[in-house]
Amino acid sequence: MPARTRSVRKRTFGLAKARVAAINVFLIFHILSVACWCIPLANPLVAAGRNFVRPYLLWSGLFQSWDMFSPSPKSINSYVEAIILYKDGSTQNWAFPRMDRLSLTQRHFKERYRKFVENLKEDTNSALWPDAARFLARANNRAPSSVRMVFLIRYWSNIVPRNDGEYTPAAWDTHVFYGYTVEADDLK
Amino acid sequence: MRLSSIAEAWNTFFFEPQSPVPIALFRIIYGSLVIATLVLLYPDWLAWYGTHAWVSLQTMQHVERGTRLNLFTIIPPSDHWLEALFWLFLGSAIFLTLGFLTRLNTVIVFLCLTSTQQRNLYITHGGDTFLRVAGFFLMFAPAGAALSIDRLIRVWRRKENGGARAFSPWAQRMIQIELALVYFAAFCSKAQGSSWVDGTALYYVYHLDEIRRFPVPSWFLHPIILKLGTWLALLLEFSLAILIWVSELRYYLLTLGLLFHLCLEYSLNLPLFEWDVLSAYVLFIDAADLGRAGKWILGAVRAHLGEAPPIVKDGQTVLCRLIATLPDVVGVFRRLSR
């Protein structure tokens, strides 16, 4: 075999080997990092691994959690409404779309509101409240009296299991969880 | 067991060439689901992602820290640009589904998908997450090697003929592994909850007003049935994560998984979630079995449509060449013959 052909074959084989090695590193890294991130294990080694891969997974969009209905499903029915207070003292109620009151088609289009409200009503997500209040102020502003305040209200009713399997909805509780004073700039 | 046998098994699993038909079929289903997601999002696109959205970009960046792939941080903050992003995303998803400029469109769809989710993570459900992660690995897969316009163009240019050539399936394997991890993580997370262990979890799930869809039979809501259902769901999630890799059990488990997700689709209002997860089932089906299923469907279509019309080639012009290659190009439908 001519020396040039041998050299080309060697180079090609070398490249293929390097490519396969790179893919193997890619595979091992991604399997370990994704598994480490999403499997809920309370282990110091796993926690250290999570910290290590965190910047990459956040950047690449490979972060994930699979905790729907877990560790336990919600044991309350809930929804959120808003009260819009105008400068002339009048008020208006505003309700986020409630899936149980929509048609099947509407539920498909408004599903994102269900998810948003599920997050919005949590105290841990209080950073979202000012933005949501501003959005509501803009959406409900009307001449001649503009919006002065927005209140967000949480309603909930406990789901209480009964031994006979029957279900009677419990009474609804209410809590005003946020009040926002609207400024002129918010309405632009 | 020897180290060399482990390495051999690894190489066979990730690198032994196989038909690109399963990943191509996944691409079509995946693209269709992205299109469906976008169509459902369109009426509220600016409410979620606009300059005056429910959650501002600044708030999102403040709450969810870290450097992230997010086109919203680099495009001008104007609703016109954000509308344009929607149409780019939709167009790219359509091209991806059709398999036109497939590699480029897997990249665009992934970038747009991850950007929209990073822009507002508070409206994202598990199905979106699965599409995002699967989309990442789809970028590396030969998704346009079969059932695509790209392949038709290659056939027309005579760069390819006959069946699609085989490829290393490592990217497809990563999507399969991702699906198994979804089930395993869900199983582990549920196994830590007392209501899943004592069997009351489904009682709560089926009494959540916001996700109730069609009525379920009253016997299903009996405490004993709900308990059994709760434990069966756990068992099935575990099996779909672990036992799915045993080839003798695979089709039984896929069938059970399909029934499980269809039951959830009927009874719970979680739009597109079940279909997003089910989309990856096709990757577990052997290409030969997919071929047999395809032949059976095409046979039924042919029987319904009658004999195929013949094509007569009478020249060497571009038009004649194009027409003459049509049987190869649309060969999958067996609707033309020379």
Coordinates of C-alpha atoms in Angstrom, one line a residue, chain B:
Chain B
M1 CA -19.0 -10.2 32.9
R2 CA -15.9 -8.6 31.4
L3 CA -15.1 -4.9 30.8
S4 CA -14.8 -5.6 27.1
S5 CA -18.3 -7.0 27.0
I6 CA -19.7 -3.9 28.7
A7 CA -17.9 -1.7 26.2
E8 CA -19.2 -3.9 23.4
A9 CA -22.8 -3.6 24.7
W10 CA -22.4 0.2 25.0
N11 CA -21.1 0.4 21.4
T12 CA -23.9 -1.8 20.1
F13 CA -26.5 0.2 21.9
F14 CA -25.4 3.6 20.9
F15 CA -23.5 3.1 17.7
E16 CA -24.7 0.1 15.8
P17 CA -26.3 1.6 12.6
Q18 CA -30.0 1.4 12.4
S19 CA -32.9 2.7 10.3
P20 CA -33.6 6.4 10.7
V21 CA -37.4 5.7 10.3
P22 CA -38.2 5.8 14.0
I23 CA -36.4 9.1 14.6
A24 CA -38.0 10.5 11.5
L25 CA -41.4 9.5 12.6
F26 CA -40.7 11.0 16.0
R27 CA -39.6 14.3 14.2
I28 CA -43.0 14.4 12.5
I29 CA -44.9 13.9 15.7
Y30 CA -42.6 16.2 17.7
G31 CA -43.0 19.0 15.1
S32 CA -46.8 18.6 15.0
L33 CA -46.9 18.9 18.8
V34 CA -44.7 22.1 18.7
I35 CA -47.1 23.5 16.1
A36 CA -50.1 22.6 18.3
T37 CA -48.4 24.2 21.3
L38 CA -47.9 27.4 19.3
V39 CA -51.4 27.5 17.9
L40 CA -52.8 27.2 21.4
L41 CA -50.4 29.9 22.7
Y42 CA -51.0 32.4 19.8
P43 CA -54.0 34.3 21.2
D44 CA -52.1 35.1 24.4
W45 CA -48.6 35.3 22.9
L46 CA -48.0 38.9 23.8
A47 CA -49.7 38.5 27.2
W48 CA -47.1 35.9 28.1
Y49 CA -44.1 37.1 26.1
G50 CA -44.8 40.7 25.1
T51 CA -43.1 43.9 26.4
H52 CA -46.0 44.3 28.8
A53 CA -46.5 40.7 29.7
W54 CA -47.8 39.1 32.9
V55 CA -44.2 38.6 34.0
S56 CA -41.6 41.0 32.7
L57 CA -38.3 39.8 31.3
Q58 CA -36.5 41.7 34.1
T59 CA -38.5 39.9 36.8
M60 CA -37.9 36.6 35.1
Q61 CA -34.1 37.2 35.0
H62 CA -34.2 38.3 38.6
V63 CA -36.1 35.3 39.9
E64 CA -34.5 32.7 37.7
R65 CA -30.8 33.6 37.8
G66 CA -28.0 32.3 35.7
T67 CA -26.8 32.6 32.1
R68 CA -29.4 31.0 29.8
L69 CA -29.9 30.4 26.1
N70 CA -32.7 33.0 25.6
L71 CA -33.4 34.8 22.4
F72 CA -35.7 37.3 24.3
T73 CA -32.6 38.8 25.8
I74 CA -31.0 39.7 22.5
I75 CA -34.0 40.7 20.2
P76 CA -35.2 44.3 20.4
P77 CA -37.8 44.8 23.1
S78 CA -40.7 45.5 20.8
D79 CA -43.9 43.7 20.3
H80 CA -43.3 43.6 16.5
W81 CA -40.1 41.7 17.0
L82 CA -41.8 39.4 19.5
E83 CA -44.6 38.7 16.9
A84 CA -41.9 38.0 14.3
L85 CA -40.3 35.5 16.6
F86 CA -43.6 33.7 16.9
W87 CA -43.9 33.4 13.1
L88 CA -40.3 32.3 12.8
F89 CA -40.9 29.7 15.4
L90 CA -44.1 28.4 13.7
G91 CA -42.5 28.4 10.2
S92 CA -39.5 26.5 11.5
A93 CA -41.7 24.0 13.3
I94 CA -43.7 23.4 10.1
F95 CA -40.5 22.9 8.1
L96 CA -39.2 20.6 10.8
T97 CA -42.4 18.5 10.6
L98 CA -42.0 18.3 6.8
G99 CA -38.3 17.6 7.1
F100 CA -37.1 20.5 5.0
L101 CA -33.7 21.8 6.0
T102 CA -34.2 19.5 8.9
R103 CA -30.9 20.1 10.8
L104 CA -31.2 23.9 10.6
N105 CA -34.9 23.7 11.8
T106 CA -34.2 21.4 14.7
V107 CA -31.7 24.1 15.9
I108 CA -34.2 27.0 15.4
V109 CA -37.1 25.1 17.0
F110 CA -34.9 24.2 20.0
L111 CA -33.7 27.8 20.4
C112 CA -37.2 29.2 20.2
L113 CA -38.6 26.5 22.4
T114 CA -36.0 27.0 25.2
S115 CA -36.3 30.8 24.8
T116 CA -40.0 30.9 25.3
Q117 CA -39.8 28.6 28.3
Q118 CA -36.9 30.6 29.8
R119 CA -38.9 33.8 29.2
N120 CA -41.8 32.5 31.4
L121 CA -41.1 29.3 33.3
Y122 CA -44.3 29.9 35.3
I123 CA -46.6 28.7 32.5
T124 CA -44.5 25.7 31.5
H125 CA -45.8 22.2 32.2
G126 CA -44.0 18.8 32.1
G127 CA -44.9 18.2 28.4
D128 CA -43.2 21.5 27.4
T129 CA -40.1 20.4 29.4
F130 CA -40.1 17.1 27.7
L131 CA -40.3 18.7 24.3
R132 CA -37.4 21.1 25.2
V133 CA -35.1 18.3 26.4
A134 CA -36.0 16.0 23.5
G135 CA -35.5 18.9 21.1
F136 CA -31.9 19.3 22.4
F137 CA -31.0 15.7 21.5
L138 CA -33.0 15.9 18.2
M139 CA -30.5 18.5 17.0
F140 CA -27.9 15.7 16.9
A141 CA -30.1 13.0 15.3
P142 CA -30.4 12.1 11.6
A143 CA -34.0 13.3 11.8
G144 CA -34.3 14.3 8.1
A145 CA -32.8 11.0 6.8
A146 CA -36.2 9.5 6.1
L147 CA -39.8 10.6 5.6
S148 CA -38.6 14.1 4.7
I149 CA -38.5 16.7 1.9
D150 CA -34.7 16.6 2.4
R151 CA -34.6 13.0 1.4
L152 CA -36.9 13.6 -1.5
I153 CA -34.5 16.3 -2.7
R154 CA -31.6 13.9 -2.4
V155 CA -33.4 11.2 -4.3
W156 CA -34.4 13.7 -7.0
R157 CA -30.7 14.8 -7.3
R158 CA -29.8 11.1 -7.4
K159 CA -27.6 11.4 -4.3
E160 CA -29.7 8.7 -2.7
N161 CA -31.9 5.8 -3.9
G162 CA -33.5 2.8 -2.5
G163 CA -34.1 2.7 1.3
A164 CA -32.7 5.3 3.7
R165 CA -29.2 4.4 4.9
A166 CA -28.6 3.4 8.4
F167 CA -27.1 5.7 11.1
S168 CA -25.7 5.4 14.6
P169 CA -28.7 5.9 16.8
W170 CA -26.9 7.6 19.8
A171 CA -29.1 10.8 19.7
Q172 CA -32.2 8.7 19.5
R173 CA -31.0 6.6 22.4
M174 CA -30.6 9.8 24.5
I175 CA -34.3 10.7 23.9
Q176 CA -35.2 7.1 24.9
I177 CA -33.1 7.5 28.0
E178 CA -34.7 10.8 28.7
L179 CA -38.2 9.3 28.6
A180 CA -37.1 6.5 31.0
L181 CA -35.6 9.1 33.3
V182 CA -38.9 11.0 33.3
Y183 CA -40.7 7.9 34.5
F184 CA -38.1 7.0 37.0
A185 CA -37.9 10.5 38.5
A186 CA -41.7 10.7 38.7
F187 CA -41.7 7.3 40.4
C188 CA -39.0 8.3 42.9
S189 CA -40.8 11.6 43.6
K190 CA -44.1 9.9 44.2
A191 CA -42.7 7.1 46.3
Q192 CA -41.6 9.8 48.8
G193 CA -45.2 11.0 49.2
S194 CA -47.4 9.5 51.9
S195 CA -50.6 9.7 49.8
W196 CA -49.0 7.5 47.1
V197 CA -47.8 5.0 49.6
D198 CA -51.2 4.8 51.4
G199 CA -53.0 4.8 48.1
T200 CA -55.1 8.0 48.5
A201 CA -53.2 10.1 45.9
L202 CA -55.7 9.5 43.1
Y203 CA -58.6 10.5 45.3
Y204 CA -57.1 14.0 45.5
V205 CA -56.2 14.1 41.8
Y206 CA -59.7 13.2 40.7
H207 CA -61.3 15.8 43.0
L208 CA -59.2 18.7 41.7
D209 CA -61.8 20.9 39.8
E210 CA -59.2 22.6 37.6
I211 CA -58.0 19.5 35.8
R212 CA -61.2 17.5 35.6
R213 CA -62.1 16.8 32.0
F214 CA -64.7 14.1 31.1
P215 CA -66.7 12.3 33.8
V216 CA -65.3 9.0 35.0
P217 CA -67.6 6.1 36.0
S218 CA -68.7 6.2 39.6
W219 CA -67.1 2.8 40.4
F220 CA -63.7 4.2 39.4
L221 CA -64.0 6.7 42.3
H222 CA -64.6 3.9 44.9
P223 CA -61.7 4.1 47.5
I224 CA -60.5 0.5 46.8
I225 CA -60.3 1.1 43.0
L226 CA -58.6 4.5 43.6
K227 CA -56.1 2.8 45.9
L228 CA -55.4 0.1 43.3
G229 CA -55.1 2.8 40.6
T230 CA -52.6 4.7 42.7
W231 CA -50.4 1.8 43.2
L232 CA -50.7 0.6 39.6
A233 CA -49.7 4.0 38.4
L234 CA -46.5 3.8 40.6
L235 CA -45.8 0.3 39.3
L236 CA -46.3 1.3 35.7
E237 CA -44.0 4.3 36.0
F238 CA -41.3 2.1 37.5
S239 CA -41.8 -0.5 34.8
L240 CA -41.7 2.1 32.0
A241 CA -38.4 3.4 33.4
I242 CA -36.6 0.1 34.0
L243 CA -38.4 -2.9 32.3
I244 CA -38.9 -1.0 29.0
W245 CA -35.3 -2.0 28.2
V246 CA -36.1 -5.7 28.3
S247 CA -37.0 -6.3 24.7
E248 CA -39.4 -9.2 25.4
L249 CA -41.5 -6.9 27.7
R250 CA -41.2 -3.7 25.6
Y251 CA -44.3 -3.9 23.5
Y252 CA -46.5 -5.0 26.4
L253 CA -45.3 -2.1 28.5
L254 CA -45.7 0.4 25.6
T255 CA -49.3 -0.8 25.2
L256 CA -50.0 -0.4 28.9
G257 CA -48.3 3.0 28.9
L258 CA -50.4 4.1 25.9
L259 CA -53.6 3.0 27.7
F260 CA -52.5 4.7 30.9
H261 CA -51.9 8.0 29.1
L262 CA -55.1 7.7 27.1
C263 CA -57.0 7.2 30.4
L264 CA -55.3 10.4 31.8
E265 CA -56.0 12.2 28.5
Y266 CA -59.7 11.4 28.8
S267 CA -60.1 12.1 32.5
L268 CA -57.7 15.0 33.2
N269 CA -57.4 18.3 31.5
L270 CA -53.7 18.6 30.9
P271 CA -53.7 19.8 27.3
L272 CA -50.9 18.2 25.1
F273 CA -49.0 16.8 28.1
E274 CA -49.9 13.1 27.5
W275 CA -49.2 13.5 23.7
D276 CA -45.8 15.1 24.4
V277 CA -44.8 12.2 26.5
L278 CA -46.3 9.6 24.2
S279 CA -44.5 11.0 21.2
A280 CA -41.3 9.3 22.3
Y281 CA -42.9 5.9 22.4
V282 CA -42.3 5.6 18.6
L283 CA -38.6 5.5 19.3
F284 CA -39.0 2.2 21.1
I285 CA -40.6 0.5 18.2
D286 CA -38.4 -1.5 15.9
A287 CA -37.9 0.0 12.5
A288 CA -38.9 -3.4 10.9
D289 CA -42.2 -3.4 12.8
L290 CA -42.8 0.2 11.9
G291 CA -42.2 -0.8 8.3
R292 CA -44.7 -3.7 8.6
A293 CA -47.3 -1.3 10.2
G294 CA -46.7 1.2 7.4
K295 CA -47.1 -1.4 4.7
W296 CA -50.4 -2.6 6.3
I297 CA -51.7 1.0 6.4
L298 CA -50.6 1.7 2.8
G299 CA -52.1 -1.6 1.6
A300 CA -55.4 -0.5 3.1
V301 CA -55.1 2.9 1.4
R302 CA -54.2 1.3 -1.9
A303 CA -57.1 -1.1 -1.7
H304 CA -59.3 1.9 -1.0
L305 CA -58.0 4.1 -3.9
G306 CA -57.6 1.3 -6.5
E307 CA -54.8 0.8 -9.1
A308 CA -52.0 3.4 -9.4
P309 CA -51.8 5.5 -12.6
P310 CA -48.7 4.8 -14.8
I311 CA -46.1 7.5 -15.7
V312 CA -44.5 7.6 -19.2
K313 CA -41.1 9.2 -19.5
D314 CA -40.5 10.7 -23.0
G315 CA -37.5 13.0 -22.7
Q316 CA -34.5 14.3 -20.7
T317 CA -35.7 17.8 -19.8
V318 CA -35.7 18.9 -16.2
L319 CA -39.5 18.5 -16.1
C320 CA -39.3 15.0 -17.5
R321 CA -36.5 14.1 -15.0
L322 CA -38.6 15.5 -12.2
I323 CA -41.7 13.6 -13.3
A324 CA -39.7 10.4 -13.8
T325 CA -38.4 10.5 -10.2
L326 CA -41.8 11.0 -8.8
P327 CA -42.4 7.3 -8.2
D328 CA -39.2 7.3 -6.0
V329 CA -40.1 10.6 -4.4
V330 CA -43.6 9.7 -3.5
G331 CA -42.8 6.0 -3.4
V332 CA -43.8 5.8 0.1
F333 CA -47.4 6.2 -1.0
R334 CA -47.1 3.7 -3.9
R335 CA -49.5 5.9 -5.9
L336 CA -47.4 6.1 -9.1
S337 CA -45.7 3.5 -11.3
R338 CA -43.4 3.8 -14.3

